[in-house]
Coordinates of C-alpha atoms (C1' of nucleotides) in Angstrom, one line a residue:
Chain A
M1 CA -11.5 -4.6 -29.3
E2 CA -13.4 -6.9 -26.9
R3 CA -15.4 -3.9 -25.7
K4 CA -16.4 -3.2 -29.2
W5 CA -17.6 -6.7 -29.7
E6 CA -19.6 -6.6 -26.5
A7 CA -21.2 -3.3 -27.5
K8 CA -22.0 -4.6 -31.1
L9 CA -23.4 -7.8 -29.7
K10 CA -25.5 -5.9 -27.2
Q11 CA -26.8 -3.6 -30.0
I12 CA -27.7 -6.4 -32.2
E13 CA -29.6 -8.2 -29.4
E14 CA -31.3 -5.0 -28.6
R15 CA -32.4 -4.5 -32.2
A16 CA -33.5 -8.1 -32.5
S17 CA -35.8 -7.8 -29.5
R18 CA -37.1 -4.5 -30.7
Y19 CA -38.1 -5.9 -34.1
E20 CA -39.7 -8.9 -32.4
R21 CA -41.9 -6.6 -30.4
K22 CA -42.6 -4.2 -33.3
P23 CA -42.1 -5.9 -36.6
L24 CA -41.4 -3.6 -39.6
S25 CA -44.5 -2.7 -41.6
S26 CA -44.6 -4.5 -45.0
V27 CA -43.9 -1.2 -46.9
Y28 CA -41.0 0.9 -45.6
R29 CA -41.4 4.5 -46.4
P30 CA -38.5 6.8 -45.6
R31 CA -39.6 10.4 -45.1
L32 CA -37.6 13.6 -45.6
S33 CA -38.0 16.4 -43.2
K34 CA -39.2 19.7 -44.6
P35 CA -36.2 21.9 -45.5
E36 CA -37.8 25.0 -44.0
E37 CA -38.1 23.5 -40.6
P38 CA -35.6 24.9 -38.1
P39 CA -33.1 22.3 -36.9
S40 CA -34.7 21.0 -33.8
I41 CA -33.1 17.9 -32.3
W42 CA -34.7 16.4 -29.2
K43 CA -34.6 12.7 -29.1
L44 CA -35.1 10.3 -26.3
F45 CA -33.7 6.8 -26.1
H46 CA -34.0 4.0 -23.6
R47 CA -30.5 2.8 -24.4
Q48 CA -27.3 4.7 -24.2
T49 CA -25.8 3.0 -27.2
Q50 CA -28.8 4.0 -29.3
A51 CA -28.4 7.6 -28.2
F52 CA -24.7 7.6 -29.1
N53 CA -25.5 6.0 -32.5
F54 CA -28.0 8.8 -33.2
V55 CA -25.4 11.4 -32.2
K56 CA -23.0 9.9 -34.7
S57 CA -25.6 10.1 -37.5
C58 CA -26.3 13.7 -36.7
K59 CA -24.6 16.6 -38.5
E60 CA -25.4 19.0 -35.7
D61 CA -23.4 19.4 -32.6
V62 CA -25.5 17.3 -30.3
H63 CA -24.8 15.6 -27.0
V64 CA -26.1 12.8 -24.8
F65 CA -27.7 13.6 -21.5
A66 CA -29.2 11.2 -19.0
L67 CA -32.5 11.9 -17.3
E68 CA -33.5 10.2 -14.1
Y69 CA -37.2 9.4 -14.3
K70 CA -38.0 6.8 -11.7
V71 CA -37.5 7.3 -8.0
G72 CA -35.4 4.6 -6.3
D73 CA -33.8 2.4 -8.9
G74 CA -31.8 5.1 -10.6
Q75 CA -33.3 4.3 -14.0
R76 CA -32.4 6.7 -16.7
I77 CA -33.4 7.6 -20.2
Y78 CA -31.1 9.3 -22.7
L79 CA -31.7 12.6 -24.4
V80 CA -29.9 13.8 -27.5
T81 CA -30.0 17.5 -28.2
T82 CA -27.8 20.6 -28.5
Y83 CA -26.5 22.5 -25.6
A84 CA -28.5 25.6 -26.8
Q85 CA -31.8 23.7 -27.0
L86 CA -31.3 21.9 -23.7
W87 CA -30.7 25.2 -22.0
F88 CA -33.8 26.7 -23.6
Y89 CA -36.0 24.1 -21.9
Y90 CA -33.8 23.6 -18.9
K91 CA -33.3 27.1 -17.7
S92 CA -36.8 27.7 -16.2
R93 CA -36.1 24.7 -13.8
K94 CA -39.7 23.7 -14.1
N95 CA -38.9 20.4 -15.8
L96 CA -35.8 18.4 -16.5
L97 CA -34.9 18.6 -12.9
H98 CA -32.6 15.5 -12.7
C99 CA -30.3 15.8 -15.6
Y100 CA -26.8 14.4 -16.1
E101 CA -24.2 15.0 -18.7
V102 CA -22.9 11.8 -20.2
I103 CA -19.2 12.3 -20.5
P104 CA -18.5 10.2 -23.6
E105 CA -15.7 7.7 -23.5
N106 CA -12.8 8.8 -25.8
A107 CA -14.1 12.4 -25.9
V108 CA -11.8 15.3 -25.0
C109 CA -12.9 16.8 -21.7
K110 CA -12.1 19.1 -18.9
L111 CA -10.4 18.3 -15.6
Y112 CA -13.1 17.7 -13.0
F113 CA -13.5 16.5 -9.4
D114 CA -16.3 15.1 -7.3
L115 CA -15.6 16.0 -3.7
E116 CA -17.5 14.8 -0.7
F117 CA -17.4 13.9 3.0
N118 CA -19.9 13.1 5.7
K119 CA -20.1 16.2 7.9
L120 CA -21.2 14.2 11.0
A121 CA -18.3 11.7 10.7
N122 CA -15.8 14.6 10.2
P123 CA -17.0 17.4 12.6
E124 CA -13.6 19.1 12.5
A125 CA -13.2 19.2 8.7
D126 CA -13.3 22.6 7.0
G127 CA -14.7 21.9 3.5
K128 CA -13.9 25.2 2.0
K129 CA -10.3 25.1 3.2
M130 CA -10.0 21.6 1.9
V131 CA -11.2 22.7 -1.5
A132 CA -8.8 25.6 -1.6
L133 CA -5.9 23.3 -0.6
L134 CA -6.9 20.8 -3.2
I135 CA -7.1 23.4 -6.0
E136 CA -3.7 24.6 -5.0
H137 CA -2.2 21.2 -5.1
V138 CA -3.8 20.4 -8.5
C139 CA -2.6 23.7 -10.0
K140 CA 0.9 23.0 -8.8
A141 CA 0.7 19.5 -10.4
L142 CA -0.6 20.9 -13.7
Q143 CA 2.3 23.3 -13.8
E144 CA 4.9 20.6 -12.9
L145 CA 3.6 17.9 -15.1
Y146 CA 2.3 19.8 -18.1
R147 CA 3.5 23.4 -17.7
V148 CA -0.1 24.5 -17.5
N149 CA -0.8 27.7 -15.6
C150 CA -4.0 28.0 -13.7
S151 CA -5.4 29.2 -10.4
A152 CA -8.5 29.1 -8.3
E153 CA -10.0 31.7 -10.7
D154 CA -10.1 29.0 -13.4
V155 CA -12.0 26.5 -11.3
F156 CA -15.8 26.5 -11.4
N157 CA -16.8 25.5 -8.0
L158 CA -20.3 24.0 -7.6
D159 CA -21.9 23.1 -4.3
S160 CA -24.5 20.4 -3.6
S161 CA -24.0 20.1 0.2
T162 CA -26.7 19.2 2.7
D163 CA -26.7 19.3 6.5
E164 CA -25.2 15.8 6.5
K165 CA -22.9 15.9 3.5
F166 CA -20.3 18.3 2.1
S167 CA -20.5 17.9 -1.6
R168 CA -18.8 19.8 -4.4
H169 CA -18.1 19.5 -8.1
L170 CA -15.0 21.3 -9.5
I171 CA -14.7 21.9 -13.2
F172 CA -11.4 23.3 -14.3
Q173 CA -11.7 25.9 -17.1
L174 CA -8.2 25.7 -18.5
H175 CA -7.2 28.0 -21.4
D176 CA -6.7 26.0 -24.6
V177 CA -6.0 22.9 -22.6
A178 CA -8.1 19.7 -22.2
F179 CA -7.6 16.1 -21.4
K180 CA -7.7 13.3 -24.0
D181 CA -10.7 11.8 -22.2
N182 CA -12.0 11.3 -18.7
V183 CA -10.0 8.1 -18.2
H184 CA -6.9 10.1 -18.7
V185 CA -8.3 12.7 -16.2
G186 CA -8.7 9.8 -13.7
N187 CA -5.1 8.7 -14.3
F188 CA -3.9 12.2 -13.7
V189 CA -5.9 12.6 -10.5
R190 CA -4.7 9.3 -9.1
K191 CA -1.2 10.2 -10.0
I192 CA -1.2 13.5 -8.2
L193 CA -3.0 12.1 -5.2
Q194 CA -0.6 9.2 -4.9
P195 CA 1.1 10.6 -1.8
A196 CA -2.3 10.6 0.0
F197 CA -3.0 6.9 -0.5
H198 CA -0.6 5.6 2.1
L199 CA -2.3 7.9 4.6
I200 CA -5.5 5.8 4.4
A201 CA -3.8 2.5 4.0
S202 CA -2.7 2.3 7.6
E203 CA -5.0 1.1 10.3
D204 CA -4.2 3.1 13.3
D205 CA -5.6 6.6 13.6
D206 CA -2.4 8.4 14.8
S207 CA -0.6 7.6 11.6
I208 CA -1.9 10.7 9.8
S209 CA -0.1 13.2 11.9
E210 CA 2.8 10.8 12.3
S211 CA 3.4 10.2 8.7
T212 CA 3.1 13.7 7.4
G213 CA 6.4 15.4 6.9
H214 CA 8.2 12.1 6.5
G215 CA 7.8 12.4 2.8
F216 CA 7.4 9.4 0.6
S217 CA 9.7 7.1 2.4
H218 CA 6.8 5.2 4.0
F219 CA 5.1 3.9 0.8
P220 CA 3.3 0.7 1.7
E221 CA 4.7 -2.4 0.2
T222 CA 1.3 -3.6 -0.8
P223 CA -0.8 -1.5 -3.1
V224 CA -3.7 0.1 -1.3
K225 CA -7.3 -0.2 -2.4
Q226 CA -7.3 2.9 -4.7
R227 CA -4.4 1.5 -6.6
I228 CA -6.1 -1.7 -7.6
S229 CA -6.4 -0.5 -11.2
F230 CA -2.7 -1.0 -11.6
S231 CA -2.1 -4.6 -12.6
K232 CA -0.1 -7.0 -10.5
M233 CA 2.3 -7.4 -13.3
S234 CA 3.3 -3.8 -13.4
S235 CA 3.1 -3.0 -9.7
D236 CA 6.8 -3.2 -9.1
R237 CA 7.6 -1.0 -12.0
D238 CA 4.8 1.3 -11.0
R239 CA 6.2 1.7 -7.6
G240 CA 9.6 2.4 -9.1
E241 CA 8.1 5.1 -11.2
S242 CA 6.2 6.8 -8.5
Q243 CA 9.4 6.9 -6.5
T244 CA 11.3 8.7 -9.2
Q245 CA 8.3 10.9 -9.7
N246 CA 8.3 11.7 -6.0
S247 CA 12.0 12.4 -5.9
K248 CA 11.5 14.7 -8.9
E249 CA 8.7 16.4 -7.0
R250 CA 10.8 16.7 -3.9
G251 CA 13.5 18.3 -6.0
R252 CA 11.2 20.8 -7.6
L253 CA 9.5 21.8 -4.4
G254 CA 12.9 22.7 -3.0
S255 CA 14.5 21.6 0.2
A256 CA 13.3 24.6 2.2
E257 CA 9.7 23.4 1.8
Q258 CA 8.4 20.1 3.2
S259 CA 9.9 17.2 1.5
S260 CA 6.5 16.2 0.0
P261 CA 3.2 17.8 -0.4
D262 CA 1.1 17.3 2.7
L263 CA -2.1 15.8 1.5
S264 CA -3.4 14.8 4.9
F265 CA -6.2 17.3 4.5
L266 CA -7.7 14.9 1.9
V267 CA -8.2 12.1 4.4
V268 CA -11.8 11.9 5.7
K269 CA -13.9 9.3 7.5
N270 CA -17.0 7.7 6.1
N271 CA -20.0 6.9 8.3
T272 CA -18.5 3.6 9.4
G273 CA -15.3 5.3 10.5
E274 CA -13.1 4.1 7.7
K275 CA -10.6 6.4 6.2
H276 CA -11.3 7.6 2.7
L277 CA -10.2 10.4 0.4
F278 CA -12.1 13.6 0.0
V279 CA -11.8 13.1 -3.7
D280 CA -14.1 10.6 -5.2
L281 CA -12.0 8.5 -7.6
G282 CA -15.0 6.6 -9.0
V283 CA -16.1 9.3 -11.4
Y284 CA -13.6 8.7 -14.1
T285 CA -15.2 5.8 -15.9
R286 CA -16.4 5.5 -19.4
N287 CA -19.7 7.3 -20.2
R288 CA -19.8 8.6 -16.7
N289 CA -23.0 10.5 -15.8
F290 CA -22.2 13.8 -14.1
R291 CA -25.0 15.8 -12.7
L292 CA -25.7 19.1 -14.4
Y293 CA -25.5 22.6 -12.9
K294 CA -28.9 23.3 -11.2
S295 CA -29.9 19.6 -11.3
S296 CA -30.7 17.5 -8.2
K297 CA -30.7 13.7 -7.7
I298 CA -34.1 12.2 -8.1
G299 CA -35.8 12.0 -4.7
K300 CA -33.5 14.8 -3.3
Q301 CA -34.1 18.5 -3.2
V302 CA -30.5 19.8 -3.4
A303 CA -29.3 21.0 -6.7
L304 CA -25.8 21.9 -7.8
E305 CA -25.4 25.7 -7.4
I306 CA -22.5 28.1 -7.6
A307 CA -20.5 27.7 -4.4
E308 CA -20.0 30.6 -2.0
D309 CA -16.3 30.4 -2.4
N310 CA -16.4 30.0 -6.2
R311 CA -13.9 32.2 -7.9
F312 CA -14.6 31.5 -11.5
F313 CA -16.5 34.1 -13.4
P314 CA -17.2 33.5 -17.1
K315 CA -16.5 36.2 -19.7
Q316 CA -19.3 38.7 -20.3
S317 CA -21.2 38.1 -23.5
K318 CA -23.8 40.1 -25.3
T319 CA -25.5 37.1 -26.9
I320 CA -25.3 34.6 -24.1
S321 CA -26.7 35.2 -20.6
E322 CA -24.5 34.8 -17.6
E323 CA -26.5 31.8 -16.4
N324 CA -26.1 30.2 -19.7
Q325 CA -22.3 30.9 -19.6
Y326 CA -22.1 29.2 -16.2
F327 CA -24.1 26.3 -17.6
L328 CA -21.8 25.9 -20.5
S329 CA -18.8 26.1 -18.3
S330 CA -20.1 23.4 -16.0
L331 CA -20.3 20.9 -18.9
V332 CA -17.2 18.6 -18.6
S333 CA -17.2 17.6 -22.2
N334 CA -17.9 21.1 -23.6
V335 CA -14.4 21.8 -24.7
R336 CA -13.9 25.0 -26.6
F337 CA -12.1 24.3 -29.8
S338 CA -9.2 26.4 -30.8
D339 CA -6.2 25.9 -33.1
T340 CA -3.9 26.1 -30.1
L341 CA -5.8 23.5 -28.0
R342 CA -3.4 21.3 -26.1
I343 CA -4.6 17.8 -25.3
L344 CA -3.1 16.3 -22.2
T345 CA -2.7 12.6 -21.7
C346 CA -1.9 10.6 -18.6
D347 CA -1.4 6.9 -19.1
T348 CA -1.3 4.4 -16.3
S349 CA 1.9 2.5 -15.9
Q350 CA 0.0 -0.5 -17.4
N351 CA -0.5 1.4 -20.6
K352 CA 3.0 2.8 -20.6
Q353 CA 4.3 -0.7 -20.2
K354 CA 2.5 -1.8 -23.2
R355 CA 4.2 0.9 -25.2
V356 CA 7.5 0.0 -23.6
E357 CA 7.1 -3.6 -24.5
Y358 CA 6.7 -2.8 -28.1
S359 CA 9.2 0.0 -28.4
N360 CA 13.0 0.0 -28.5
S361 CA 14.4 -1.9 -25.6
T362 CA 17.2 0.6 -25.0
N363 CA 14.5 3.1 -23.8
T364 CA 14.0 1.2 -20.6
K365 CA 16.4 0.3 -17.9
G366 CA 14.3 -2.2 -16.0
N367 CA 13.5 -5.7 -17.0
I368 CA 10.1 -6.4 -18.5
E369 CA 7.7 -9.3 -18.4
G370 CA 4.4 -10.4 -19.6
F371 CA 2.1 -13.4 -20.5
H372 CA 1.5 -15.4 -23.7
C373 CA 3.5 -13.3 -26.2
S374 CA 6.6 -11.2 -25.8
P375 CA 7.5 -8.2 -27.9
Y376 CA 9.3 -10.6 -30.2
P377 CA 6.5 -12.6 -31.9
E378 CA 9.0 -14.4 -34.1
I379 CA 10.9 -15.7 -31.2
D380 CA 7.7 -16.7 -29.5
Q381 CA 6.9 -18.7 -32.6
F382 CA 10.2 -20.4 -32.6
V383 CA 9.9 -21.2 -28.9
L384 CA 6.4 -22.6 -29.5
S385 CA 7.8 -24.8 -32.3
L386 CA 10.3 -26.2 -29.8
V387 CA 7.6 -27.2 -27.3
N388 CA 5.2 -28.6 -29.9
K389 CA 6.5 -32.1 -30.3
N390 CA 5.3 -35.7 -30.0
G391 CA 1.7 -34.6 -30.1
I392 CA 2.1 -32.4 -27.0
K393 CA 1.1 -28.8 -27.6
G394 CA 3.1 -26.6 -25.2
G395 CA 2.4 -23.0 -24.7
I396 CA 4.0 -19.8 -23.3
R397 CA 2.7 -19.2 -19.8
H398 CA 4.9 -16.2 -19.0
W399 CA 8.0 -14.5 -20.4
S400 CA 10.6 -12.1 -18.9
Y401 CA 13.2 -10.1 -20.6
F402 CA 16.4 -9.2 -18.8
F403 CA 18.1 -6.2 -20.4
P404 CA 21.7 -6.5 -19.3
E405 CA 21.9 -10.1 -20.5
E406 CA 19.6 -9.6 -23.5
L407 CA 17.9 -12.8 -22.3
L408 CA 14.4 -13.9 -22.9
V409 CA 13.1 -16.4 -20.4
Y410 CA 10.0 -18.3 -21.3
D411 CA 8.0 -20.3 -18.8
I412 CA 6.4 -23.1 -20.7
C413 CA 3.1 -24.8 -19.9
K414 CA 1.9 -28.3 -20.9
Y415 CA 5.2 -29.3 -22.4
R416 CA 7.6 -30.6 -19.8
W417 CA 10.4 -32.5 -21.6
C418 CA 13.6 -32.0 -19.7
E419 CA 17.0 -32.7 -21.3
N420 CA 18.5 -33.4 -17.9
I421 CA 16.4 -36.5 -17.1
G422 CA 15.7 -37.4 -20.7
R423 CA 11.9 -37.5 -20.1
A424 CA 9.1 -35.1 -19.2
H425 CA 8.7 -33.9 -15.6
K426 CA 5.6 -35.1 -13.9
S427 CA 4.6 -32.0 -12.0
N428 CA 7.3 -29.3 -12.8
N429 CA 7.3 -27.0 -15.8
I430 CA 10.3 -26.2 -17.9
M431 CA 11.8 -23.0 -19.2
I432 CA 13.2 -22.1 -22.6
L433 CA 15.9 -19.4 -22.5
V434 CA 16.7 -17.4 -25.5
D435 CA 20.1 -15.6 -25.4
L436 CA 19.8 -12.8 -28.0
K437 CA 23.4 -11.7 -27.4
N438 CA 24.9 -15.0 -28.2
E439 CA 22.1 -16.0 -30.5
V440 CA 21.5 -19.3 -28.8
W441 CA 18.8 -21.0 -26.8
Y442 CA 18.8 -23.6 -24.0
Q443 CA 16.5 -25.3 -21.6
K444 CA 16.2 -25.1 -17.8
C445 CA 13.4 -26.2 -15.5
H446 CA 11.6 -25.6 -12.2
D447 CA 12.2 -29.1 -10.9
P448 CA 14.0 -28.8 -7.5
V449 CA 16.4 -31.5 -8.3
C450 CA 17.4 -30.0 -11.6
K451 CA 17.6 -26.6 -10.0
A452 CA 19.8 -27.9 -7.2
E453 CA 22.4 -29.1 -9.7
N454 CA 21.9 -25.9 -11.6
F455 CA 21.0 -27.8 -14.7
K456 CA 21.2 -26.0 -18.0
S457 CA 20.9 -27.9 -21.3
D458 CA 23.4 -27.5 -24.2
C459 CA 23.1 -24.4 -26.2
F460 CA 21.6 -24.6 -29.6
P461 CA 22.0 -21.8 -32.2
L462 CA 18.9 -19.8 -33.0
P463 CA 17.7 -20.2 -36.6
A464 CA 19.5 -17.6 -38.8
E465 CA 16.2 -16.0 -39.9
I466 CA 15.4 -15.2 -36.3
S467 CA 18.7 -13.6 -35.6
L468 CA 18.5 -11.6 -38.9
L469 CA 15.0 -10.7 -38.3
F470 CA 15.8 -9.5 -34.9
L471 CA 18.3 -7.1 -36.4
F472 CA 15.8 -5.8 -38.9
K473 CA 13.1 -5.4 -36.4
E474 CA 15.2 -3.4 -34.0
E475 CA 15.7 -0.8 -36.6
E476 CA 12.0 -0.6 -37.4
E477 CA 11.1 -0.4 -33.8
F478 CA 13.5 2.3 -33.2
T479 CA 11.9 4.6 -35.8
A480 CA 8.4 3.6 -34.7
A481 CA 9.2 4.4 -31.1
E482 CA 10.5 7.8 -32.1
T483 CA 7.3 8.7 -34.0
M484 CA 5.2 7.5 -31.1
N485 CA 7.2 9.6 -28.7
S486 CA 6.9 12.8 -30.6
D487 CA 3.2 12.1 -31.0
T488 CA 2.5 11.8 -27.4
K489 CA 4.8 14.6 -26.3
S490 CA 3.7 17.3 -28.7
P491 CA 0.2 18.8 -28.3
H492 CA -1.7 17.5 -31.2
K493 CA -5.1 18.1 -32.7
P494 CA -7.5 15.2 -32.4
P495 CA -9.3 14.0 -35.5
S496 CA -12.3 16.0 -36.2
G497 CA -15.4 14.6 -34.6
L498 CA -13.6 14.0 -31.4
L499 CA -14.0 17.5 -30.2
S500 CA -17.3 18.3 -28.8
E501 CA -17.8 21.2 -31.2
G502 CA -17.0 19.1 -34.3
A503 CA -19.5 16.8 -35.9
V504 CA -18.7 13.3 -36.9
S505 CA -18.9 13.1 -40.7
D506 CA -21.0 10.5 -42.4
A507 CA -17.9 9.0 -43.8
D508 CA -16.5 8.4 -40.3
W509 CA -19.8 6.8 -39.3
D510 CA -19.8 4.5 -42.4
N511 CA -16.3 3.4 -41.8
G512 CA -17.1 2.8 -38.2
L513 CA -14.0 4.7 -37.3
D514 CA -13.6 6.4 -34.0
E515 CA -10.7 7.9 -32.1
T516 CA -9.7 4.5 -30.7
D517 CA -9.1 3.2 -34.2
F518 CA -6.8 6.0 -35.0
V519 CA -4.8 5.4 -31.9
E520 CA -4.7 1.6 -32.5
A521 CA -3.7 2.1 -36.1
A522 CA -0.8 4.2 -35.1
E523 CA 0.4 1.8 -32.5
D524 CA 0.1 -1.1 -34.8
A525 CA 2.2 0.6 -37.5
E526 CA 5.3 -1.3 -36.5
L527 CA 3.5 -4.6 -36.4
A528 CA 2.2 -3.9 -39.8
A529 CA 5.7 -3.2 -41.0
A530 CA 6.7 -6.6 -39.6
A531 CA 3.8 -8.2 -41.4
E532 CA 5.0 -6.9 -44.6
H533 CA 8.0 -9.2 -44.2
G534 CA 5.5 -12.0 -43.9
L535 CA 7.0 -13.1 -40.6
L536 CA 4.7 -11.6 -38.1
G537 CA 3.8 -13.9 -35.2
Y538 CA 0.3 -14.7 -34.2
C539 CA -0.8 -15.0 -30.7
S540 CA -4.2 -16.3 -29.5
G541 CA -5.3 -15.5 -26.0
E542 CA -4.3 -19.0 -24.9
G543 CA -0.8 -18.6 -26.3
E544 CA -1.5 -21.4 -28.8
I545 CA -0.8 -20.9 -32.4
P546 CA -2.2 -22.7 -35.4
D547 CA 0.3 -25.2 -36.7
E548 CA 0.2 -24.0 -40.3
L549 CA 1.4 -20.6 -39.1
I550 CA 4.4 -22.1 -37.3
V551 CA 5.3 -24.0 -40.4
Q552 CA 5.1 -20.9 -42.5
V553 CA 7.4 -19.0 -40.2
L554 CA 9.9 -21.8 -39.9
Q555 CA 10.0 -22.3 -43.7
E556 CA 10.9 -18.7 -44.2
Chain B
dC1 C1' -41.0 -3.7 -21.7
dA2 C1' -36.3 -0.9 -21.1
dG3 C1' -29.7 2.1 -17.5
dC4 C1' -24.5 1.9 -17.3
dG5 C1' -19.8 0.8 -15.9
dC6 C1' -17.5 -0.4 -12.9
dT7 C1' -15.2 -2.3 -8.1
dA8 C1' -15.2 -4.8 -4.0
dC9 C1' -16.1 -8.9 -2.4
dC10 C1' -16.7 -13.7 -2.2
dA11 C1' -16.3 -18.6 -3.4
dC12 C1' -13.5 -21.7 -5.4
dA13 C1' -9.6 -24.0 -7.6
dC14 C1' -5.0 -24.6 -7.8
dC15 C1' -0.3 -24.6 -6.4
dC16 C1' 3.5 -24.8 -3.4
dC17 C1' 5.3 -25.2 0.8
Chain C
dG1 C1' -1.3 -19.6 2.9
dG2 C1' -0.5 -17.4 -1.5
dT3 C1' -2.5 -16.7 -6.0
dG4 C1' -5.5 -16.5 -9.9
dT5 C1' -10.3 -16.6 -11.6
dG6 C1' -15.1 -16.2 -12.2
dG7 C1' -19.4 -14.5 -10.7
dT8 C1' -22.1 -10.9 -8.6
dA9 C1' -24.1 -7.3 -5.3
dG10 C1' -24.1 -2.9 -5.0
dC11 C1' -22.0 1.7 -5.5
dG12 C1' -21.4 6.1 -8.1

DNA sequence: CAGCGCTACCACACCCC
DNA sequence: GGTGTGGTAGCG
């Protein structure tokens, strides 16, 4: 949502400055293109958002490419055209020398890797062998996690190495299988490379050989650099998950084999001697520019060419040249549509947690926690009503839910009234505890004195409407969780316009709908159901709620 | 006239010991 | 010293 606002704002500002520079002529004359003209689409934009807006307005199957045009500062312009037309002008390699595919955010795409290491800093590294081992590991993971069969023959292997640098792009050509988008690809890649992270976390050089073969028992307590994307909030849970994942993997690989995949071959040194992974994890961001087959970086001579050890060979075609086939295969977001296309997803534990928070609590064994608002907005409302008294507007700083006890613990901010001392604490915050099992609430606090005597206020019954509502909501959430589950598990067809071969209809454009909206709509279904009862809570970013809304809820 | 999307890093505030 | 936050240089 925030992203959309930012993008919209940026667009508006951009438009404003454009009109200031070039005001509209007094008479606006729209022109129609001649119907007999062949469809030729070749449009350049200075701004990526403009390029994507044009793509959306286009009936044809067009795509955004980035062209480097100034040496040094990596400045790019954006080209919108079809794959066929780009290839027509591109194939001669006389112009368009520094082209990048823009892998659109939220677009279905292939599994891909950017691999590199400094040859001088890693004189003993055998790049080809490392690529082969990586492919093997990835194929195994695809089989284990998604039951997808593939081998090195399905991996288009492109080389862009120099004397100093070993550099490869791998683009997986899976049959009837693609990822939901490149962020999911990144999640998948990080997940399957997890065992390698602890190898680079340690400082001493001997740890590589030492730690291999010991399996996963030496996971570092602190998340290493690459895992920074996982939030602090979910790190414990995430660690737990990776452990179970690892033990599963251990089981599947069998006891005869090593207890865990040996990924030490992925560890390389950069030119300052620091340990890094052979796999570049920085290429799975939104609208990532990925260099095209036969393109070079501006200012450099080396283009991406088919690697010596490439084992992928496209199908022979009478209408499409072999080179064109390779070109099309190299495009990450060129996913062939089929009725049996499977879309793979890989959420981070952060995203998973979001789902868990709003789904049936019995699905999860561990306790959950969060900030500002819990999965029970009505209870949040009630708690907020308790801490909004005498002109003091308290808020929810943090909440935790303990499953066995069915206990919601709210850390309150700003409001510090303590029943124990009969006044507000000066520097310590209080807690409100909601016991869902016994349908009561009570107060405790962080004050050391109160803590020492294990102070707990009297229990007060929860309002009947909250207890009742809780029962209702549990039922709704159960069904909602079920639907969500089947949705994510079963391979589903994305809405048309999402696939690279489908065009976005004008209707979609007018509605401003995109794939994210569909997903959000589905996830909000249960909240919408709650809203129908007129009791849905309301949470601002600050955890503060308009008074009139609280009143409304309490009256009901 | 005009790139984009991050992350790593730093400075700083705040809190609690 | 631990932890959160806000701003930014610089990387991919």
